[in-house]
């Protein structure tokens, strides 16, 4: 199958082409599409003669090219209607009535230069479909967001993410303004569905089935919390779909010099203990390093439970129920990765039996709270 993508270097086009290439190379089988796909990537700097050949040979068209921030308002009609007319004329000239999708906008319902140009493109598409019998799919996208979207252009999520990640000010005129947002991965999934003839429809238009709503003020607060989360070693609620998608988007706008960030390590002669992540509902993740011969722990918990995983070195984890005398031992080693649960009501310790540092990855069901540590010293 030959797939023509116009606007291939734009936000949606770049994400779509990346997915289509993964399918073609057999790297992504999640969509259930055979890997016999050739992608024709057309953009403003592509040689015109290539468009002719691709219009002749394509089996499906994703028409994503358009103009939304021209220097002159007259360019709206030229870029959105004019190129659509050129594309459809070429397809018709070759008698190629393959399915074609067009990227329109909710602005097409408004009386402004951009909206009128998008509406004209829609009407030209409908006329083309009626004349040639080609299947036409018109999508009026809401606000889109995700990786590779250009900041300070036409996406508030991209602009806010970029500015917050770079420590710059953001501007909010009305925090109560409600945004309707579609995530780029959801958009691409819908376009792949359309390629398979499984598009979603709402009345006269095709649509992305997953759309989120959030106020401008809430959006700024959520994105701002991501910047603070690094300093607190915390993660947002990944159980919330919009938060998860916004977090993935925000990270893509980090300055390239700030992909990493330091952790606070508590060190002494015994080794070190370093918190990695704190979560509101999934506990705390840490790494513990013990020097040879060192014993750590000798405490128990009422409610807090833990998981220990030794990833380097060798040692022993000992348990004793606080009202009993029997000592239970588990030998642990980085050569045999296994998780040891630390139940409540058992005092426990971990000893490094090797001659090198022992590294243990630890998870606790609760983040450490100095005002309520739920940690009581008692020798095993």
mmCIF file of C-alpha atoms in Angstrom:
data_model
loop_
_atom_site.group_PDB
_atom_site.id
_atom_site.type_symbol
_atom_site.label_atom_id
_atom_site.label_comp_id
_atom_site.label_asym_id
_atom_site.label_seq_id
_atom_site.Cartn_x
_atom_site.Cartn_y
_atom_site.Cartn_z
ATOM 1 C CA UNK A 1 0.000 0.000 0.000
ATOM 2 C CA UNK A 2 1.285 3.452 -0.961
ATOM 3 C CA UNK A 3 0.297 6.171 1.517
ATOM 4 C CA UNK A 4 0.672 9.844 0.611
ATOM 5 C CA UNK A 5 1.062 12.262 3.537
ATOM 6 C CA UNK A 6 0.978 15.988 2.784
ATOM 7 C CA UNK A 7 2.356 18.272 5.464
ATOM 8 C CA UNK A 8 4.667 15.415 6.423
ATOM 9 C CA UNK A 9 7.020 17.686 8.374
ATOM 10 C CA UNK A 10 4.257 19.292 10.404
ATOM 11 C CA UNK A 11 3.195 18.281 13.888
ATOM 12 C CA UNK A 12 0.589 15.666 12.950
ATOM 13 C CA UNK A 13 2.451 14.605 9.818
ATOM 14 C CA UNK A 14 5.711 13.938 11.619
ATOM 15 C CA UNK A 15 4.009 11.784 14.259
ATOM 16 C CA UNK A 16 1.912 9.935 11.680
ATOM 17 C CA UNK A 17 4.878 9.252 9.393
ATOM 18 C CA UNK A 18 6.933 7.944 12.318
ATOM 19 C CA UNK A 19 4.168 5.443 13.116
ATOM 20 C CA UNK A 20 3.660 4.422 9.494
ATOM 21 C CA UNK A 21 7.406 3.819 9.138
ATOM 22 C CA UNK A 22 7.435 1.681 12.280
ATOM 23 C CA UNK A 23 4.598 -0.373 10.793
ATOM 24 C CA UNK A 24 6.403 -0.646 7.455
ATOM 25 C CA UNK A 25 9.596 -1.814 9.186
ATOM 26 C CA UNK A 26 7.748 -4.374 11.284
ATOM 27 C CA UNK A 27 8.535 -2.539 14.515
ATOM 28 C CA UNK A 28 4.908 -1.828 15.434
ATOM 29 C CA UNK A 29 2.409 -4.637 15.022
ATOM 30 C CA UNK A 30 -0.128 -3.259 17.490
ATOM 31 C CA UNK A 31 -2.397 -1.922 14.735
ATOM 32 C CA UNK A 32 -2.680 -5.254 12.947
ATOM 33 C CA UNK A 33 -1.618 -3.785 9.597
ATOM 34 C CA UNK A 34 0.640 -5.757 7.209
ATOM 35 C CA UNK A 35 4.071 -4.202 6.805
ATOM 36 C CA UNK A 36 3.668 -3.631 3.048
ATOM 37 C CA UNK A 37 3.409 0.149 3.384
ATOM 38 C CA UNK A 38 5.370 2.745 1.445
ATOM 39 C CA UNK A 39 5.091 6.299 2.755
ATOM 40 C CA UNK A 40 5.216 9.236 0.330
ATOM 41 C CA UNK A 41 6.197 12.265 2.455
ATOM 42 C CA UNK A 42 5.226 15.560 0.844
ATOM 43 C CA UNK A 43 5.942 18.988 2.295
ATOM 44 C CA UNK A 44 6.470 22.506 1.067
ATOM 45 C CA UNK A 45 10.098 21.823 0.052
ATOM 46 C CA UNK A 46 9.309 18.623 -1.894
ATOM 47 C CA UNK A 47 9.915 18.708 -5.659
ATOM 48 C CA UNK A 48 6.560 19.319 -7.441
ATOM 49 C CA UNK A 49 7.102 16.440 -9.865
ATOM 50 C CA UNK A 50 7.124 14.011 -6.971
ATOM 51 C CA UNK A 51 3.602 15.058 -6.045
ATOM 52 C CA UNK A 52 2.476 14.190 -9.571
ATOM 53 C CA UNK A 53 3.935 10.695 -9.387
ATOM 54 C CA UNK A 54 2.645 10.112 -5.879
ATOM 55 C CA UNK A 55 -0.887 11.242 -6.797
ATOM 56 C CA UNK A 56 -0.795 8.667 -9.574
ATOM 57 C CA UNK A 57 0.500 5.808 -7.432
ATOM 58 C CA UNK A 58 -0.972 6.344 -3.941
ATOM 59 C CA UNK A 59 -3.667 4.126 -2.424
ATOM 60 C CA UNK A 60 -4.601 6.477 0.437
ATOM 61 C CA UNK A 61 -4.044 10.174 1.121
ATOM 62 C CA UNK A 62 -3.602 11.892 4.467
ATOM 63 C CA UNK A 63 -3.962 15.556 3.563
ATOM 64 C CA UNK A 64 -2.480 17.362 6.557
ATOM 65 C CA UNK A 65 -0.815 20.321 4.806
ATOM 66 C CA UNK A 66 -2.189 23.738 5.623
ATOM 67 C CA UNK A 67 -1.495 27.264 6.794
ATOM 68 C CA UNK A 68 -2.499 28.659 10.172
ATOM 69 C CA UNK A 69 -0.057 31.490 10.904
ATOM 70 C CA UNK A 70 0.625 33.337 7.623
ATOM 71 C CA UNK A 71 2.103 36.824 7.365
ATOM 72 C CA UNK A 72 -0.885 37.929 5.283
ATOM 73 C CA UNK A 73 -4.471 36.793 5.904
ATOM 74 C CA UNK A 74 -4.867 36.214 2.165
ATOM 75 C CA UNK A 75 -2.460 33.292 2.476
ATOM 76 C CA UNK A 76 -5.050 31.339 4.474
ATOM 77 C CA UNK A 77 -7.144 30.685 1.398
ATOM 78 C CA UNK A 78 -4.131 29.961 -0.785
ATOM 79 C CA UNK A 79 -2.592 27.525 1.669
ATOM 80 C CA UNK A 80 -5.717 25.760 2.905
ATOM 81 C CA UNK A 81 -8.085 25.840 -0.058
ATOM 82 C CA UNK A 82 -5.625 26.458 -2.882
ATOM 83 C CA UNK A 83 -3.341 23.488 -2.247
ATOM 84 C CA UNK A 84 -6.324 21.242 -1.530
ATOM 85 C CA UNK A 85 -7.656 22.140 -4.978
ATOM 86 C CA UNK A 86 -4.256 21.397 -6.549
ATOM 87 C CA UNK A 87 -4.037 18.021 -4.828
ATOM 88 C CA UNK A 88 -7.556 16.926 -5.752
ATOM 89 C CA UNK A 89 -7.123 18.102 -9.339
ATOM 90 C CA UNK A 90 -3.999 15.944 -9.705
ATOM 91 C CA UNK A 91 -5.724 12.889 -8.222
ATOM 92 C CA UNK A 92 -8.676 13.360 -10.573
ATOM 93 C CA UNK A 93 -6.383 13.812 -13.568
ATOM 94 C CA UNK A 94 -4.877 10.380 -12.906
ATOM 95 C CA UNK A 95 -8.284 8.821 -12.289
ATOM 96 C CA UNK A 96 -7.147 7.934 -8.785
ATOM 97 C CA UNK A 97 -10.262 7.742 -6.616
ATOM 98 C CA UNK A 98 -8.452 6.391 -3.547
ATOM 99 C CA UNK A 99 -9.732 7.354 -0.065
ATOM 100 C CA UNK A 100 -8.560 10.762 1.116
ATOM 101 C CA UNK A 101 -8.558 12.318 4.566
ATOM 102 C CA UNK A 102 -8.346 16.068 5.166
ATOM 103 C CA UNK A 103 -7.301 17.827 8.339
ATOM 104 C CA UNK A 104 -9.753 20.630 9.016
ATOM 105 C CA UNK A 105 -10.486 22.495 12.233
ATOM 106 C CA UNK A 106 -13.327 23.435 14.561
ATOM 107 C CA UNK A 107 -12.494 26.971 13.358
ATOM 108 C CA UNK A 108 -14.254 26.065 10.100
ATOM 109 C CA UNK A 109 -17.516 26.842 11.894
ATOM 110 C CA UNK A 110 -16.375 30.422 12.592
ATOM 111 C CA UNK A 111 -16.421 33.459 10.328
ATOM 112 C CA UNK A 112 -12.752 34.409 10.265
ATOM 113 C CA UNK A 113 -10.099 34.169 7.524
ATOM 114 C CA UNK A 114 -8.677 30.893 8.833
ATOM 115 C CA UNK A 115 -12.105 29.352 9.400
ATOM 116 C CA UNK A 116 -13.356 30.383 5.957
ATOM 117 C CA UNK A 117 -10.300 28.851 4.289
ATOM 118 C CA UNK A 118 -10.799 25.565 6.162
ATOM 119 C CA UNK A 119 -14.503 25.515 5.282
ATOM 120 C CA UNK A 120 -13.651 26.092 1.624
ATOM 121 C CA UNK A 121 -11.285 23.127 1.736
ATOM 122 C CA UNK A 122 -14.032 20.955 3.220
ATOM 123 C CA UNK A 123 -16.511 21.966 0.527
ATOM 124 C CA UNK A 124 -13.969 21.292 -2.213
ATOM 125 C CA UNK A 125 -13.403 17.840 -0.716
ATOM 126 C CA UNK A 126 -17.122 17.060 -0.672
ATOM 127 C CA UNK A 127 -17.506 18.157 -4.290
ATOM 128 C CA UNK A 128 -14.558 15.966 -5.255
ATOM 129 C CA UNK A 129 -16.042 12.952 -3.468
ATOM 130 C CA UNK A 130 -19.442 13.459 -5.109
ATOM 131 C CA UNK A 131 -17.871 13.757 -8.548
ATOM 132 C CA UNK A 132 -15.340 10.905 -8.393
ATOM 133 C CA UNK A 133 -16.935 8.536 -5.899
ATOM 134 C CA UNK A 134 -13.804 8.685 -3.759
ATOM 135 C CA UNK A 135 -14.256 8.120 -0.048
ATOM 136 C CA UNK A 136 -13.603 11.415 1.741
ATOM 137 C CA UNK A 137 -12.924 11.752 5.439
ATOM 138 C CA UNK A 138 -13.135 15.243 6.937
ATOM 139 C CA UNK A 139 -11.764 15.726 10.443
ATOM 140 C CA UNK A 140 -12.433 18.914 12.387
ATOM 141 C CA UNK A 141 -9.714 18.560 14.984
ATOM 142 C CA UNK A 142 -9.916 20.318 18.356
ATOM 143 C CA UNK A 143 -6.736 21.657 19.975
ATOM 144 C CA UNK A 144 -3.980 19.081 19.517
ATOM 145 C CA UNK A 145 -0.997 18.486 21.778
ATOM 146 C CA UNK A 146 1.951 16.154 22.160
ATOM 147 C CA UNK A 147 5.642 15.837 21.318
ATOM 148 C CA UNK A 148 7.105 17.810 18.399
ATOM 149 C CA UNK A 149 4.403 20.486 18.458
ATOM 150 C CA UNK A 150 5.845 23.943 17.874
ATOM 151 C CA UNK A 151 5.666 26.226 20.938
ATOM 152 C CA UNK A 152 4.668 29.892 20.759
ATOM 153 C CA UNK A 153 2.770 29.156 17.573
ATOM 154 C CA UNK A 154 -0.780 27.792 17.765
ATOM 155 C CA UNK A 155 -0.806 25.304 20.662
ATOM 156 C CA UNK A 156 -1.312 26.522 24.214
ATOM 157 C CA UNK A 157 -0.109 23.183 25.614
ATOM 158 C CA UNK A 158 3.126 23.381 23.632
ATOM 159 C CA UNK A 159 3.661 27.018 24.613
ATOM 160 C CA UNK A 160 2.947 26.488 28.308
ATOM 161 C CA UNK A 161 5.043 23.296 28.402
ATOM 162 C CA UNK A 162 8.010 24.945 26.709
ATOM 163 C CA UNK A 163 7.905 28.107 28.804
ATOM 164 C CA UNK A 164 7.412 26.341 32.139
ATOM 165 C CA UNK A 165 10.142 23.815 31.365
ATOM 166 C CA UNK A 166 12.509 26.682 30.505
ATOM 167 C CA UNK A 167 11.567 28.798 33.533
ATOM 168 C CA UNK A 168 9.766 31.421 31.430
ATOM 169 C CA UNK A 169 6.555 33.282 32.198
ATOM 170 C CA UNK A 170 3.224 32.160 30.763
ATOM 171 C CA UNK A 171 0.261 34.393 30.007
ATOM 172 C CA UNK A 172 -3.306 33.548 31.019
ATOM 173 C CA UNK A 173 -6.037 35.979 29.977
ATOM 174 C CA UNK A 174 -8.988 33.993 31.312
ATOM 175 C CA UNK A 175 -8.196 30.969 33.524
ATOM 176 C CA UNK A 176 -11.794 29.744 33.234
ATOM 177 C CA UNK A 177 -11.585 29.230 29.471
ATOM 178 C CA UNK A 178 -12.285 25.556 28.770
ATOM 179 C CA UNK A 179 -10.054 23.788 26.240
ATOM 180 C CA UNK A 180 -10.954 20.682 24.257
ATOM 181 C CA UNK A 181 -7.761 18.725 23.690
ATOM 182 C CA UNK A 182 -6.822 15.682 21.628
ATOM 183 C CA UNK A 183 -3.492 13.938 22.258
ATOM 184 C CA UNK A 184 -1.329 13.233 19.232
ATOM 185 C CA UNK A 185 -1.100 9.484 19.896
ATOM 186 C CA UNK A 186 -4.900 9.308 19.979
ATOM 187 C CA UNK A 187 -5.027 11.306 16.741
ATOM 188 C CA UNK A 188 -2.530 8.999 15.031
ATOM 189 C CA UNK A 189 -4.401 5.915 16.265
ATOM 190 C CA UNK A 190 -7.582 7.311 14.731
ATOM 191 C CA UNK A 191 -5.836 8.046 11.422
ATOM 192 C CA UNK A 192 -4.467 4.506 11.293
ATOM 193 C CA UNK A 193 -8.004 3.285 11.950
ATOM 194 C CA UNK A 194 -9.193 5.425 9.038
ATOM 195 C CA UNK A 195 -6.536 3.818 6.845
ATOM 196 C CA UNK A 196 -8.149 0.484 7.704
ATOM 197 C CA UNK A 197 -11.660 1.761 6.980
ATOM 198 C CA UNK A 198 -12.533 1.914 10.686
ATOM 199 C CA UNK A 199 -12.794 5.650 11.179
ATOM 200 C CA UNK A 200 -15.036 7.134 13.876
ATOM 201 C CA UNK A 201 -17.772 9.504 12.836
ATOM 202 C CA UNK A 202 -19.928 12.147 14.483
ATOM 203 C CA UNK A 203 -22.573 13.396 12.087
ATOM 204 C CA UNK A 204 -21.056 14.721 8.861
ATOM 205 C CA UNK A 205 -17.496 14.578 10.152
ATOM 206 C CA UNK A 206 -14.941 12.029 11.249
ATOM 207 C CA UNK A 207 -13.598 12.464 14.752
ATOM 208 C CA UNK A 208 -11.004 11.429 17.312
ATOM 209 C CA UNK A 209 -13.016 9.456 19.879
ATOM 210 C CA UNK A 210 -10.901 10.540 22.873
ATOM 211 C CA UNK A 211 -11.084 14.256 23.655
ATOM 212 C CA UNK A 212 -10.216 15.823 27.012
ATOM 213 C CA UNK A 213 -11.514 19.029 28.585
ATOM 214 C CA UNK A 214 -9.577 21.228 31.006
ATOM 215 C CA UNK A 215 -9.650 24.896 31.906
ATOM 216 C CA UNK A 216 -6.737 27.142 31.057
ATOM 217 C CA UNK A 217 -6.033 27.738 34.725
ATOM 218 C CA UNK A 218 -6.072 24.015 35.519
ATOM 219 C CA UNK A 219 -3.757 23.316 32.594
ATOM 220 C CA UNK A 220 -1.226 25.849 33.841
ATOM 221 C CA UNK A 221 -1.407 24.384 37.352
ATOM 222 C CA UNK A 222 -0.896 20.809 36.148
ATOM 223 C CA UNK A 223 2.053 21.699 33.922
ATOM 224 C CA UNK A 224 3.553 23.851 36.666
ATOM 225 C CA UNK A 225 3.338 20.927 39.091
ATOM 226 C CA UNK A 226 5.511 18.857 36.750
ATOM 227 C CA UNK A 227 8.392 21.300 37.148
ATOM 228 C CA UNK A 228 8.047 21.228 40.925
ATOM 229 C CA UNK A 229 7.815 17.421 40.925
ATOM 230 C CA UNK A 230 11.487 17.065 40.048
ATOM 231 C CA UNK A 231 12.519 18.978 43.150
ATOM 232 C CA UNK A 232 10.200 16.841 45.279
ATOM 233 C CA UNK A 233 11.217 13.541 43.574
ATOM 234 C CA UNK A 234 7.529 12.961 42.908
ATOM 235 C CA UNK A 235 5.435 11.725 40.016
ATOM 236 C CA UNK A 236 1.971 12.917 39.000
ATOM 237 C CA UNK A 237 -1.066 10.652 39.028
ATOM 238 C CA UNK A 238 -0.438 8.383 36.054
ATOM 239 C CA UNK A 239 -3.854 6.831 36.590
ATOM 240 C CA UNK A 240 -5.418 9.954 35.092
ATOM 241 C CA UNK A 241 -5.231 9.728 31.304
ATOM 242 C CA UNK A 242 -4.956 13.461 30.607
ATOM 243 C CA UNK A 243 -2.303 13.971 33.288
ATOM 244 C CA UNK A 244 -0.286 11.077 31.875
ATOM 245 C CA UNK A 245 -0.437 12.536 28.369
ATOM 246 C CA UNK A 246 0.383 16.056 29.535
ATOM 247 C CA UNK A 247 3.375 14.753 31.507
ATOM 248 C CA UNK A 248 4.736 12.936 28.441
ATOM 249 C CA UNK A 249 4.269 16.133 26.454
ATOM 250 C CA UNK A 250 5.912 18.338 29.087
ATOM 251 C CA UNK A 251 9.016 16.165 29.254
ATOM 252 C CA UNK A 252 9.504 16.508 25.494
ATOM 253 C CA UNK A 253 10.036 20.267 25.993
ATOM 254 C CA UNK A 254 12.762 19.991 28.622
ATOM 255 C CA UNK A 255 15.973 21.826 27.709
ATOM 256 C CA UNK A 256 18.449 19.285 26.374
ATOM 257 C CA UNK A 257 20.885 20.305 29.107
ATOM 258 C CA UNK A 258 18.320 19.416 31.791
ATOM 259 C CA UNK A 259 17.268 15.858 30.994
ATOM 260 C CA UNK A 260 18.977 14.770 34.216
ATOM 261 C CA UNK A 261 18.508 16.120 37.729
ATOM 262 C CA UNK A 262 20.353 15.492 41.010
ATOM 263 C CA UNK A 263 19.093 13.415 43.922
ATOM 264 C CA UNK A 264 19.723 13.951 47.626
ATOM 265 C CA UNK A 265 21.868 11.111 48.926
ATOM 266 C CA UNK A 266 22.238 10.441 52.666
ATOM 267 C CA UNK A 267 25.756 9.065 53.172
ATOM 268 C CA UNK A 268 27.761 7.818 56.141
ATOM 269 C CA UNK A 269 30.427 5.190 56.857
ATOM 270 C CA UNK A 270 27.893 2.410 56.312
ATOM 271 C CA UNK A 271 27.047 3.453 52.733
ATOM 272 C CA UNK A 272 24.220 5.592 51.409
ATOM 273 C CA UNK A 273 20.466 5.856 51.037
ATOM 274 C CA UNK A 274 18.934 7.824 48.165
ATOM 275 C CA UNK A 275 15.284 8.501 47.364
ATOM 276 C CA UNK A 276 14.478 8.201 43.658
ATOM 277 C CA UNK A 277 10.734 8.769 43.375
ATOM 278 C CA UNK A 278 7.792 9.633 45.610
ATOM 279 C CA UNK A 279 4.212 9.007 44.540
ATOM 280 C CA UNK A 280 0.981 9.986 46.218
ATOM 281 C CA UNK A 281 -0.635 6.581 45.865
ATOM 282 C CA UNK A 282 2.138 4.133 44.908
ATOM 283 C CA UNK A 283 4.718 4.724 47.611
ATOM 284 C CA UNK A 284 8.403 5.573 47.527
ATOM 285 C CA UNK A 285 11.285 4.168 45.468
ATOM 286 C CA UNK A 286 14.864 4.321 46.765
ATOM 287 C CA UNK A 287 18.330 2.824 46.327
ATOM 288 C CA UNK A 288 20.417 1.656 49.271
ATOM 289 C CA UNK A 289 24.165 0.991 49.156
ATOM 290 C CA UNK A 290 25.762 -1.007 51.969
ATOM 291 C CA UNK A 291 29.495 -1.339 52.562
ATOM 292 C CA UNK A 292 30.985 -4.833 53.149
ATOM 293 C CA UNK A 293 30.083 -6.240 56.566
ATOM 294 C CA UNK A 294 27.497 -3.547 57.273
ATOM 295 C CA UNK A 295 24.082 -4.367 58.759
ATOM 296 C CA UNK A 296 21.233 -1.948 58.134
ATOM 297 C CA UNK A 297 17.680 -1.937 59.401
ATOM 298 C CA UNK A 298 16.786 -3.618 62.694
ATOM 299 C CA UNK A 299 13.337 -2.054 62.769
ATOM 300 C CA UNK A 300 9.715 -2.943 62.092
ATOM 301 C CA UNK A 301 6.525 -1.261 60.858
ATOM 302 C CA UNK A 302 2.829 -1.309 61.747
ATOM 303 C CA UNK A 303 1.448 -0.572 58.281
ATOM 304 C CA UNK A 304 4.330 0.340 56.002
ATOM 305 C CA UNK A 305 5.454 -2.610 53.891
ATOM 306 C CA UNK A 306 8.476 -2.811 51.631
ATOM 307 C CA UNK A 307 10.067 -4.748 48.796
ATOM 308 C CA UNK A 308 13.833 -5.268 48.560
ATOM 309 C CA UNK A 309 15.716 -6.202 45.399
ATOM 310 C CA UNK A 310 19.482 -6.675 45.559
ATOM 311 C CA UNK A 311 20.869 -5.829 42.120
ATOM 312 C CA UNK A 312 24.595 -5.990 42.897
ATOM 313 C CA UNK A 313 26.623 -7.757 45.555
ATOM 314 C CA UNK A 314 25.452 -10.424 47.975
ATOM 315 C CA UNK A 315 23.938 -10.475 51.431
ATOM 316 C CA UNK A 316 21.245 -11.787 53.739
ATOM 317 C CA UNK A 317 17.902 -10.395 54.844
ATOM 318 C CA UNK A 318 16.824 -11.523 58.306
ATOM 319 C CA UNK A 319 13.332 -11.434 59.843
ATOM 320 C CA UNK A 320 11.919 -12.009 63.285
ATOM 321 C CA UNK A 321 8.327 -11.587 64.269
ATOM 322 C CA UNK A 322 8.383 -9.042 67.100
ATOM 323 C CA UNK A 323 6.602 -11.419 69.497
ATOM 324 C CA UNK A 324 8.703 -14.464 68.562
ATOM 325 C CA UNK A 325 12.244 -15.839 68.734
ATOM 326 C CA UNK A 326 12.628 -17.596 65.356
ATOM 327 C CA UNK A 327 14.917 -15.822 62.876
ATOM 328 C CA UNK A 328 14.193 -16.320 59.201
ATOM 329 C CA UNK A 329 16.972 -15.721 56.640
ATOM 330 C CA UNK A 330 16.873 -15.066 52.898
ATOM 331 C CA UNK A 331 20.150 -15.057 50.981
ATOM 332 C CA UNK A 332 20.121 -12.387 48.270
ATOM 333 C CA UNK A 333 22.467 -11.672 45.370
ATOM 334 C CA UNK A 334 22.723 -9.565 42.255
ATOM 335 C CA UNK A 335 23.411 -12.832 40.422
ATOM 336 C CA UNK A 336 19.871 -14.033 41.162
ATOM 337 C CA UNK A 337 17.362 -11.210 40.963
ATOM 338 C CA UNK A 338 14.379 -11.810 43.230
ATOM 339 C CA UNK A 339 12.160 -9.547 45.278
ATOM 340 C CA UNK A 340 11.854 -10.059 49.012
ATOM 341 C CA UNK A 341 8.685 -8.745 50.655
ATOM 342 C CA UNK A 342 9.096 -7.120 54.064
ATOM 343 C CA UNK A 343 5.845 -7.838 55.960
ATOM 344 C CA UNK A 344 4.482 -5.672 58.748
ATOM 345 C CA UNK A 345 5.046 -6.847 62.308
ATOM 346 C CA UNK A 346 8.477 -8.354 61.558
ATOM 347 C CA UNK A 347 11.677 -6.643 62.598
ATOM 348 C CA UNK A 348 14.200 -7.002 59.806
ATOM 349 C CA UNK A 349 17.701 -6.138 58.697
ATOM 350 C CA UNK A 350 19.949 -6.587 55.679
ATOM 351 C CA UNK A 351 23.651 -7.442 55.896
ATOM 352 C CA UNK A 352 26.307 -7.199 53.191
ATOM 353 C CA UNK A 353 28.155 -10.531 53.167
ATOM 354 C CA UNK A 354 30.365 -9.755 50.183
ATOM 355 C CA UNK A 355 33.608 -7.849 49.728
ATOM 356 C CA UNK A 356 32.094 -5.174 47.464
ATOM 357 C CA UNK A 357 29.283 -2.654 47.875
ATOM 358 C CA UNK A 358 25.816 -4.209 47.903
ATOM 359 C CA UNK A 359 23.193 -2.243 45.979
ATOM 360 C CA UNK A 360 19.547 -2.738 46.921
ATOM 361 C CA UNK A 361 16.548 -1.255 45.147
ATOM 362 C CA UNK A 362 13.793 -0.594 47.685
ATOM 363 C CA UNK A 363 10.110 0.183 47.484
ATOM 364 C CA UNK A 364 8.008 1.318 50.449
ATOM 365 C CA UNK A 365 4.214 1.473 50.394
ATOM 366 C CA UNK A 366 4.290 4.889 52.056
ATOM 367 C CA UNK A 367 6.545 7.869 51.488
ATOM 368 C CA UNK A 368 8.653 8.611 54.548
ATOM 369 C CA UNK A 369 6.992 11.125 56.863
ATOM 370 C CA UNK A 370 9.243 12.312 59.729
ATOM 371 C CA UNK A 371 6.141 13.228 61.746
ATOM 372 C CA UNK A 372 4.747 9.704 61.360
ATOM 373 C CA UNK A 373 7.630 7.410 60.379
ATOM 374 C CA UNK A 374 5.967 4.106 61.402
ATOM 375 C CA UNK A 375 9.514 2.795 62.046
ATOM 376 C CA UNK A 376 10.456 1.222 65.396
ATOM 377 C CA UNK A 377 13.972 0.089 66.310
ATOM 378 C CA UNK A 378 14.304 -3.527 67.435
ATOM 379 C CA UNK A 379 17.267 -5.871 66.964
ATOM 380 C CA UNK A 380 16.493 -8.923 64.886
#
